[in-house]
Coordinates of C-alpha atoms in Angstrom, one line a residue:
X1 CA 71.6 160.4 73.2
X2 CA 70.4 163.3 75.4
X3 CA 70.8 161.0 78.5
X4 CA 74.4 160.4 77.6
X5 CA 75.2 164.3 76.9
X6 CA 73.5 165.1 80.1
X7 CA 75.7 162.8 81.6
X8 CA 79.2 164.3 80.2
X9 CA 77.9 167.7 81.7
X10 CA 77.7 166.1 84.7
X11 CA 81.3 164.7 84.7
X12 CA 82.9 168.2 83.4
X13 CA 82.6 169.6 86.4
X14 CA 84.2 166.9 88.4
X15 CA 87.2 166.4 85.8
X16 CA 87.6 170.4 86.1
X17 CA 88.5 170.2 89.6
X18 CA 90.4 167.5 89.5
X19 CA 92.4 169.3 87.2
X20 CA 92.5 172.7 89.3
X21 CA 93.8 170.3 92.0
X22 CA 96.5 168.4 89.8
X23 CA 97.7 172.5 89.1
X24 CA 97.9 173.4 92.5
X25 CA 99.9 170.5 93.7
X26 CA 102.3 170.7 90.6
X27 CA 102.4 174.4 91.9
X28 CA 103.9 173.8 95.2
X29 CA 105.8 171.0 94.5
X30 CA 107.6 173.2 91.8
X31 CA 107.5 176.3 94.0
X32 CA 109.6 174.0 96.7
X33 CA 111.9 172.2 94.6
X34 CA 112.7 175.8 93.1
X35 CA 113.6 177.2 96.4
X36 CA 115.4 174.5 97.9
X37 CA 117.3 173.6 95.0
X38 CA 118.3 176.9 93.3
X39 CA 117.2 179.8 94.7
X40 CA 117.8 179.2 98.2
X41 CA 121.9 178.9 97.5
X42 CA 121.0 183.0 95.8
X43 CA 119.6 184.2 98.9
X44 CA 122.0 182.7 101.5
X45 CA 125.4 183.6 99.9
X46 CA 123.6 187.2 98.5
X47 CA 124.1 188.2 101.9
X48 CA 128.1 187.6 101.9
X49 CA 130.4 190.3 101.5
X50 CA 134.0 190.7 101.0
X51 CA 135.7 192.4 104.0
X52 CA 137.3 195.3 103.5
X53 CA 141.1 195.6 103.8
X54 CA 142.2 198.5 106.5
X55 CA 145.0 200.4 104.5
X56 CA 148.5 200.0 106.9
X57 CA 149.2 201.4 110.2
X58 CA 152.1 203.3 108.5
X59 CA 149.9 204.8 106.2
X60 CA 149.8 208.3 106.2
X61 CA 146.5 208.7 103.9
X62 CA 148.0 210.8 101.0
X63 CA 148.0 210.1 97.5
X64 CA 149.4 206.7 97.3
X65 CA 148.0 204.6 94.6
X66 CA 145.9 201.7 97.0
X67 CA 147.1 198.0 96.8
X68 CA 145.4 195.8 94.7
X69 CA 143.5 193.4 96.5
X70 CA 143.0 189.8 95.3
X71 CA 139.6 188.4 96.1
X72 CA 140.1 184.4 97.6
X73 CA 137.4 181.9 98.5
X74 CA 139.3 179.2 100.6
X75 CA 136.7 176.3 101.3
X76 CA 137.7 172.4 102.9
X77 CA 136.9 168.5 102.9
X78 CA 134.8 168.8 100.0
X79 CA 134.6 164.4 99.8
X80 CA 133.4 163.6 96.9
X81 CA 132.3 160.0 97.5
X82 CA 133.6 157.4 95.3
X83 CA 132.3 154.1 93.9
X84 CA 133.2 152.1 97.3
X85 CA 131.2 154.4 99.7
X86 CA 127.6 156.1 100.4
X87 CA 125.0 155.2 98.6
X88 CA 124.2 156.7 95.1
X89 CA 121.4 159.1 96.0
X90 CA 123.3 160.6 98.9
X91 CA 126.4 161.2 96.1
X92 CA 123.8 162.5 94.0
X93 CA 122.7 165.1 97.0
X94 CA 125.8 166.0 98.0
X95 CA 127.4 166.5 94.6
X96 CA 124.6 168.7 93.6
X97 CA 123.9 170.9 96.8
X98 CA 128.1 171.5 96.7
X99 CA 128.0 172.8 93.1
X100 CA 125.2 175.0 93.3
X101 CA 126.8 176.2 96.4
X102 CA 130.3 177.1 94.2
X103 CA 128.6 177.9 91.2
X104 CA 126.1 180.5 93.0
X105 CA 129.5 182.0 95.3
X106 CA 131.1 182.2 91.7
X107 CA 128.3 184.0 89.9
X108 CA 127.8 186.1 93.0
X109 CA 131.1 187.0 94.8
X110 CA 133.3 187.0 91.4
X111 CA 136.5 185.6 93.2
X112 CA 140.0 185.6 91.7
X113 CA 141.3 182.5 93.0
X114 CA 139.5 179.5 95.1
X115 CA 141.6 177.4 96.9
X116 CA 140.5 173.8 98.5
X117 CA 142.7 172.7 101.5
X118 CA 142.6 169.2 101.0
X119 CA 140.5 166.2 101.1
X120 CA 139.0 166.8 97.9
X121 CA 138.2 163.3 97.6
X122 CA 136.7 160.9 100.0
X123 CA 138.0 157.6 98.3
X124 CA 141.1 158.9 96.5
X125 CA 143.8 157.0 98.8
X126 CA 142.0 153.7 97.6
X127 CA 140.6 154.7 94.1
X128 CA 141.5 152.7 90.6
X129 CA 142.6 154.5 87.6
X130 CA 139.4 154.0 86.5
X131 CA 137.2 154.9 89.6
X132 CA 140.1 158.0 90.5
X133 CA 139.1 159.2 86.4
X134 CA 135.6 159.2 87.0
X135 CA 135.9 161.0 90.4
X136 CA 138.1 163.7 88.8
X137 CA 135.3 164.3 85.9
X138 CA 132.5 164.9 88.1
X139 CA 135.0 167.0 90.2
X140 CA 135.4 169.2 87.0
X141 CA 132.2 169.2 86.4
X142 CA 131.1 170.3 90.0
X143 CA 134.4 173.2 90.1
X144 CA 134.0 174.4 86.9
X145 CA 135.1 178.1 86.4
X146 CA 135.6 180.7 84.1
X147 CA 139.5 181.3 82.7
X148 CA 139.5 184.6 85.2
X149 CA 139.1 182.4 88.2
X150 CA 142.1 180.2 89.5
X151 CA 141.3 176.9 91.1
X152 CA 144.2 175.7 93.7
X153 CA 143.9 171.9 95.7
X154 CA 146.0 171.3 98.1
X155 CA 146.4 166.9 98.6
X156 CA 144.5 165.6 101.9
X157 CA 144.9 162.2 103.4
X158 CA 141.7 161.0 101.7
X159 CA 143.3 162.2 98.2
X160 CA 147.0 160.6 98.5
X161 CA 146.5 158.6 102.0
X162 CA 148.6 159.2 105.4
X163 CA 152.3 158.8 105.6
X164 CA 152.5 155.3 105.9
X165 CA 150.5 154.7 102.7
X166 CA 151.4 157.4 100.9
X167 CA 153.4 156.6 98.0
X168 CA 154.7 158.7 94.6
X169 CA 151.9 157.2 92.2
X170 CA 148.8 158.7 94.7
X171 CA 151.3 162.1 94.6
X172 CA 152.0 162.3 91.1
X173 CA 148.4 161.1 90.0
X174 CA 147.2 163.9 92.6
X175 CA 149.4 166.5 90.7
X176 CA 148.3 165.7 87.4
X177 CA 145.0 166.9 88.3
X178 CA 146.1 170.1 90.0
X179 CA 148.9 171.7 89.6
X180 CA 151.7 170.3 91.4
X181 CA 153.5 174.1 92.2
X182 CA 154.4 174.3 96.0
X183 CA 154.3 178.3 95.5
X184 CA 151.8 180.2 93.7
X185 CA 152.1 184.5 93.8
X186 CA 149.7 186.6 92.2
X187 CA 149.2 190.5 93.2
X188 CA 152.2 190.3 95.2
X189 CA 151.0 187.9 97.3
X190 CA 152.9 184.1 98.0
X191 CA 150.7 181.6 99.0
X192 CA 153.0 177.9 99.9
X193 CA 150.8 174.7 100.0
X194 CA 152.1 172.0 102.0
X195 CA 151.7 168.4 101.4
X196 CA 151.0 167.8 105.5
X197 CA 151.3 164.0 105.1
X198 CA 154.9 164.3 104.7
X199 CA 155.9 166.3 107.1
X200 CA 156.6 163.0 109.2
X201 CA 160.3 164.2 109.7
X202 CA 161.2 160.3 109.7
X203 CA 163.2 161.1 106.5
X204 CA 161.5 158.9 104.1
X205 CA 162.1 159.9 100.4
X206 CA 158.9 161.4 99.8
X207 CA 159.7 163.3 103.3
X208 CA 163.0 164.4 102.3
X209 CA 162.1 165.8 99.1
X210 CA 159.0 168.0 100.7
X211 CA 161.1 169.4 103.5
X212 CA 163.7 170.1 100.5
X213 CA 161.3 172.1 98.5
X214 CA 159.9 173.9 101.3
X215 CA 163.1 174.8 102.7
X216 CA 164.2 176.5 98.9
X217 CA 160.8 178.5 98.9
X218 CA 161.1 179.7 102.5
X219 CA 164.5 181.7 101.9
X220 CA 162.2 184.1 100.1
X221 CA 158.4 183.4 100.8
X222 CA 156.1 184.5 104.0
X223 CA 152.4 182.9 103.8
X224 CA 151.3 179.0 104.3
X225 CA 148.1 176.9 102.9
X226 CA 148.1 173.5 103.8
X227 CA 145.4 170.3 104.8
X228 CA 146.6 169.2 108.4
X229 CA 146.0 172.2 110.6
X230 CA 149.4 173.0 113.1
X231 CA 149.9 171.9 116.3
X232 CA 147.2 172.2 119.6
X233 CA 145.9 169.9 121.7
X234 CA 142.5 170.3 121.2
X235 CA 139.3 172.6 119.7
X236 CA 138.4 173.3 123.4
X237 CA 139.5 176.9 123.2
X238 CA 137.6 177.3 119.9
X239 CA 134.2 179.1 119.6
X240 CA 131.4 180.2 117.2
X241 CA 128.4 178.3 115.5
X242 CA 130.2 176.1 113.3
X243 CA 133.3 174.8 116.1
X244 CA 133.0 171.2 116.9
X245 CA 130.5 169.5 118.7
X246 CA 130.6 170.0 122.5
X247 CA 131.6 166.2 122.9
X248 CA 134.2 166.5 120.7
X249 CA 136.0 169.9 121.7
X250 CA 138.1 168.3 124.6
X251 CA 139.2 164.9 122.7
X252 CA 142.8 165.7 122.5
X253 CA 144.1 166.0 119.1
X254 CA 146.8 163.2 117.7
X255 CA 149.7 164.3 116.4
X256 CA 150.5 163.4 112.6
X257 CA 147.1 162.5 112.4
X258 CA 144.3 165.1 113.8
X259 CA 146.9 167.8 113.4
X260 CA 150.7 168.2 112.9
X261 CA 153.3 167.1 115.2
X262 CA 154.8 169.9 117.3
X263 CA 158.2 169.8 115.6
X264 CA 156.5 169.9 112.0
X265 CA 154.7 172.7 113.0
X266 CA 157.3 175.0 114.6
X267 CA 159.3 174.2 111.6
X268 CA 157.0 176.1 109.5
X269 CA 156.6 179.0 111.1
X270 CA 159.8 178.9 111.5
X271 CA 160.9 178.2 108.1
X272 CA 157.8 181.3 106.7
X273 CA 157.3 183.1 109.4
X274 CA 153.2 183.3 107.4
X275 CA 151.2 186.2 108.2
X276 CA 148.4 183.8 108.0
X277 CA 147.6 179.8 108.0
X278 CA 144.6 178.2 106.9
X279 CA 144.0 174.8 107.0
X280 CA 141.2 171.7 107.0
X281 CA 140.8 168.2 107.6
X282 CA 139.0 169.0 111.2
X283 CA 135.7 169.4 109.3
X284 CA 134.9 172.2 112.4
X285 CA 136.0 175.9 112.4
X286 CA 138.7 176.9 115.0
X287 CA 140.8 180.4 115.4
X288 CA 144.3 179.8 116.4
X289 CA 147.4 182.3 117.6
X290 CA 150.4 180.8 117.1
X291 CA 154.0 181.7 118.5
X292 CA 154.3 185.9 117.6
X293 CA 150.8 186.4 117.0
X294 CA 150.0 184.0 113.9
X295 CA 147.0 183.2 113.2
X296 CA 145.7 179.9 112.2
X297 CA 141.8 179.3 110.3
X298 CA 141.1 176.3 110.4
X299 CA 138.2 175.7 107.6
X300 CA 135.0 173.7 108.2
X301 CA 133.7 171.2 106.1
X302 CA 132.3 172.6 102.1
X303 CA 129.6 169.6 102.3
X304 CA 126.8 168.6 104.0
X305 CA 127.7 165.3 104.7
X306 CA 130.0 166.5 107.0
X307 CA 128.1 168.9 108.3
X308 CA 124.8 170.9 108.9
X309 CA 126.0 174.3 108.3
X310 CA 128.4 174.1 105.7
X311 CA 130.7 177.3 104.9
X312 CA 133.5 178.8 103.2
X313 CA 136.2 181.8 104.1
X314 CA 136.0 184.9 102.1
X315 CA 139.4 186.8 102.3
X316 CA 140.6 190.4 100.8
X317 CA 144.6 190.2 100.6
X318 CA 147.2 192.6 99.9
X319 CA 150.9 192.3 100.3
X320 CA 151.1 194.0 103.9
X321 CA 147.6 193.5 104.5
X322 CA 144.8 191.1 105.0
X323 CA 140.7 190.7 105.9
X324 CA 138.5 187.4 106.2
X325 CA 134.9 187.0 106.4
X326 CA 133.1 183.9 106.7
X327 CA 130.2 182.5 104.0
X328 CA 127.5 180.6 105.5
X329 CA 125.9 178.2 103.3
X330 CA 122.3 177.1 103.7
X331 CA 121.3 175.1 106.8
X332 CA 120.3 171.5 106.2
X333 CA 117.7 172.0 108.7
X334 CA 116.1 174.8 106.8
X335 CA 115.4 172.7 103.4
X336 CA 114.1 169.7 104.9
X337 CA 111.5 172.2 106.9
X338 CA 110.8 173.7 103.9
X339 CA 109.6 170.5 102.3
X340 CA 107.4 169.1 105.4
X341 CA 105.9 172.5 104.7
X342 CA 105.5 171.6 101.5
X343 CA 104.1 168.1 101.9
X344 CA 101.8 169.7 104.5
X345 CA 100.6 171.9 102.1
X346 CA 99.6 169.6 99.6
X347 CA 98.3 167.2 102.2
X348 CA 95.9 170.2 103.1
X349 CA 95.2 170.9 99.5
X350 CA 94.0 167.4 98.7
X351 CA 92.1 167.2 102.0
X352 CA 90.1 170.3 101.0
X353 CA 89.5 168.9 97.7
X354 CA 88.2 165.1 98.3
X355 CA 85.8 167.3 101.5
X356 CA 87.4 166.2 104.5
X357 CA 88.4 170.0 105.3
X358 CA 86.7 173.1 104.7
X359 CA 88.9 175.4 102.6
X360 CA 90.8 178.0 104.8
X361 CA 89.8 180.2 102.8
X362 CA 86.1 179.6 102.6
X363 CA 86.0 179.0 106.6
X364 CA 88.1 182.6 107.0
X365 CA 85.0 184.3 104.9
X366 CA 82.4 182.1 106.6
X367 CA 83.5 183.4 110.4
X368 CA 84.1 186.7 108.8
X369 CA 80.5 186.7 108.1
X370 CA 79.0 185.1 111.4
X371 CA 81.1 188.0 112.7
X372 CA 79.4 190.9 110.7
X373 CA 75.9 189.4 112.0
X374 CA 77.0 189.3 115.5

């Protein structure tokens, strides 16, 4: 009896480092999925601001009441994956890192509106009913938002298809998800989103009807939204981080496919005369000058399968007036670091424990001593 006691003592010891060990690695295995899967989206977009409007030139700074401003977050190519492409864990990543992303930029920036300039699908041009309703839940699901905060999609070639497969089931099915208004105003400001596909000017019946509607709005209206950005060769005039790659910036651009044709795209400006254009579908950010000074943004990629250093455009608005900022959103690159350091660390940890490596900690005090005797 005394041997078998004696025995116990002799294990405690053992099972209570074990357990100190077991705490340490559920630790930092906690501590890293915490960062890199909440907290990191808080301190990335923390660091966005909303630009500040400069009041107008003709301004002559007395007591006029200042315009109200409305708030925008206009973000691009979100592609959600479907049930025909990607595998299910790479949906499962991307799905989540893009709604922490919008969730956190809600919580944090408090936007009025959020617009998406198209593609908000990856496999909508192909879907079912059934596969297009599931896509469409997890999309609420990802984009949910308060009452206060308007949610605008404007229909990409992934959601409806190109021209020549586009057809008025993938256009009204589209539109029953988002609302199908052409013009939305709100503070005095008119936003027009433009269905690009069918600006084909072939004069098919889905064509006809688009130029129609435009045409009515732009007696009256002066700002454009749309997926297809306007006509230009190529990005090779476009700079910053987040351009496309440098193989890819002098592939000229097709027309009616990369961008719009020439003839679509002079009729809009035409047609608005837009103090501003924003558009997608390139996946790679671009700054454009059109005809008297207009400038075009073209939007990079919201997801990480797209890209490495995801983002979205912050702008203040006012009727006469606008300013846009760009939101970076958290390098890939920096959360698969942060879990080899992770993995590293418990490697170390478990090393230290088993004896194979001497504690940093107990070899820092041991030279700090050898040190003091020297």
């Amino acid at each position: 009896m005394a041997a078998r006691l004696g025995t116990r003592r002799q294990h405690l010891p053992l099972l209570k480092r074990r357990g100190v060990l077991l705490l340490k690695l559920m630790a930092v295995t906690f501590a890293a999925l915490l960062f890199c899967e909440f907290l990191i989206y808080y301190v990335v977009i923390f660091r966005c601001n909303w630009p500040e409007v400069k009041p107008p030139a003709d301004s002559d700074g007395g007591q006029e009441a200042p315009e109200p401003v409305l708030r925008a977050m206009f973000l691009a190519d979100t592609h959600l994956l479907g049930a025909l492409r990607g595998h299910w864990l790479d949906k499962l990543r991307r799905e989540w890192q893009m709604e922490r992303a919008f969730q956190t930029a809600l919580w944090l920036l408090q936007p009025e509106v959020a617009f998406i300039l198209g593609d908000v699908f990856d496999e909508g041009k192909w879907s079912s009913p059934q596969a297009w309703a599931d896509d469409v839940g997890r999309f609420r699901r990802m984009f949910r938002h308060p009452p206060r905060v308007q949610l605008r999609a404007v229909a990409g070639n992934h959601d409806v298809s190109f021209h020549y497969q586009m057809n008025t089931y993938k256009i009204k099915r589209f539109e029953r998800v988002f609302n199908p208004e052409r013009l939305f105003s709100w503070k005095g400001i008119n936003f027009v989103m433009a269905n690009s596909m069918a600006l084909e000017g072939d004069g098919c019946a889905i064509c006809s009807g688009e130029e129609a509607e435009l045409m009515e709005i732009s007696r009256r209206l002066n700002c454009s939204r749309e997926h297809f950005p306007l006509y230009r060769q190529s990005d090779s005039n476009c700079s910053g981080e987040d351009t496309a790659p440098p193989g890819e910036k002098d592939v000229p651009f097709r027309e009616r496919y990369d961008v719009l044709s020439r003839e679509a795209s002079q009729k809009l400006l035409w047609w608005f005369r837009p103090r501003l254009v924003l558009s997608g579908h390139t996946h790679s950010a671009c700054e454009v000058l059109h005809g008297a000074g207009v400038l075009e943004v073209s939007v990079p990629s919201f997801s990480w399968r797209n890209r490495n250093n995801p983002s979205f455009i912050m702008g203040s608005l006012t009727p006469t007036e606008y300013a846009l900022a760009k939101c970076y959103l958290p390098c890939e690159d920096t959360v698969l670091i942060t879990y080899c350091v992770a993995a590293g660390a418990l490697v170390l940890l478990t090393l230290v424990h088993v004896g194979l490596l001497t504690s940093p900690l107990r070899f820092g005090w041991n030279l700090l001593r050898k040190f003091k005797t020297t």
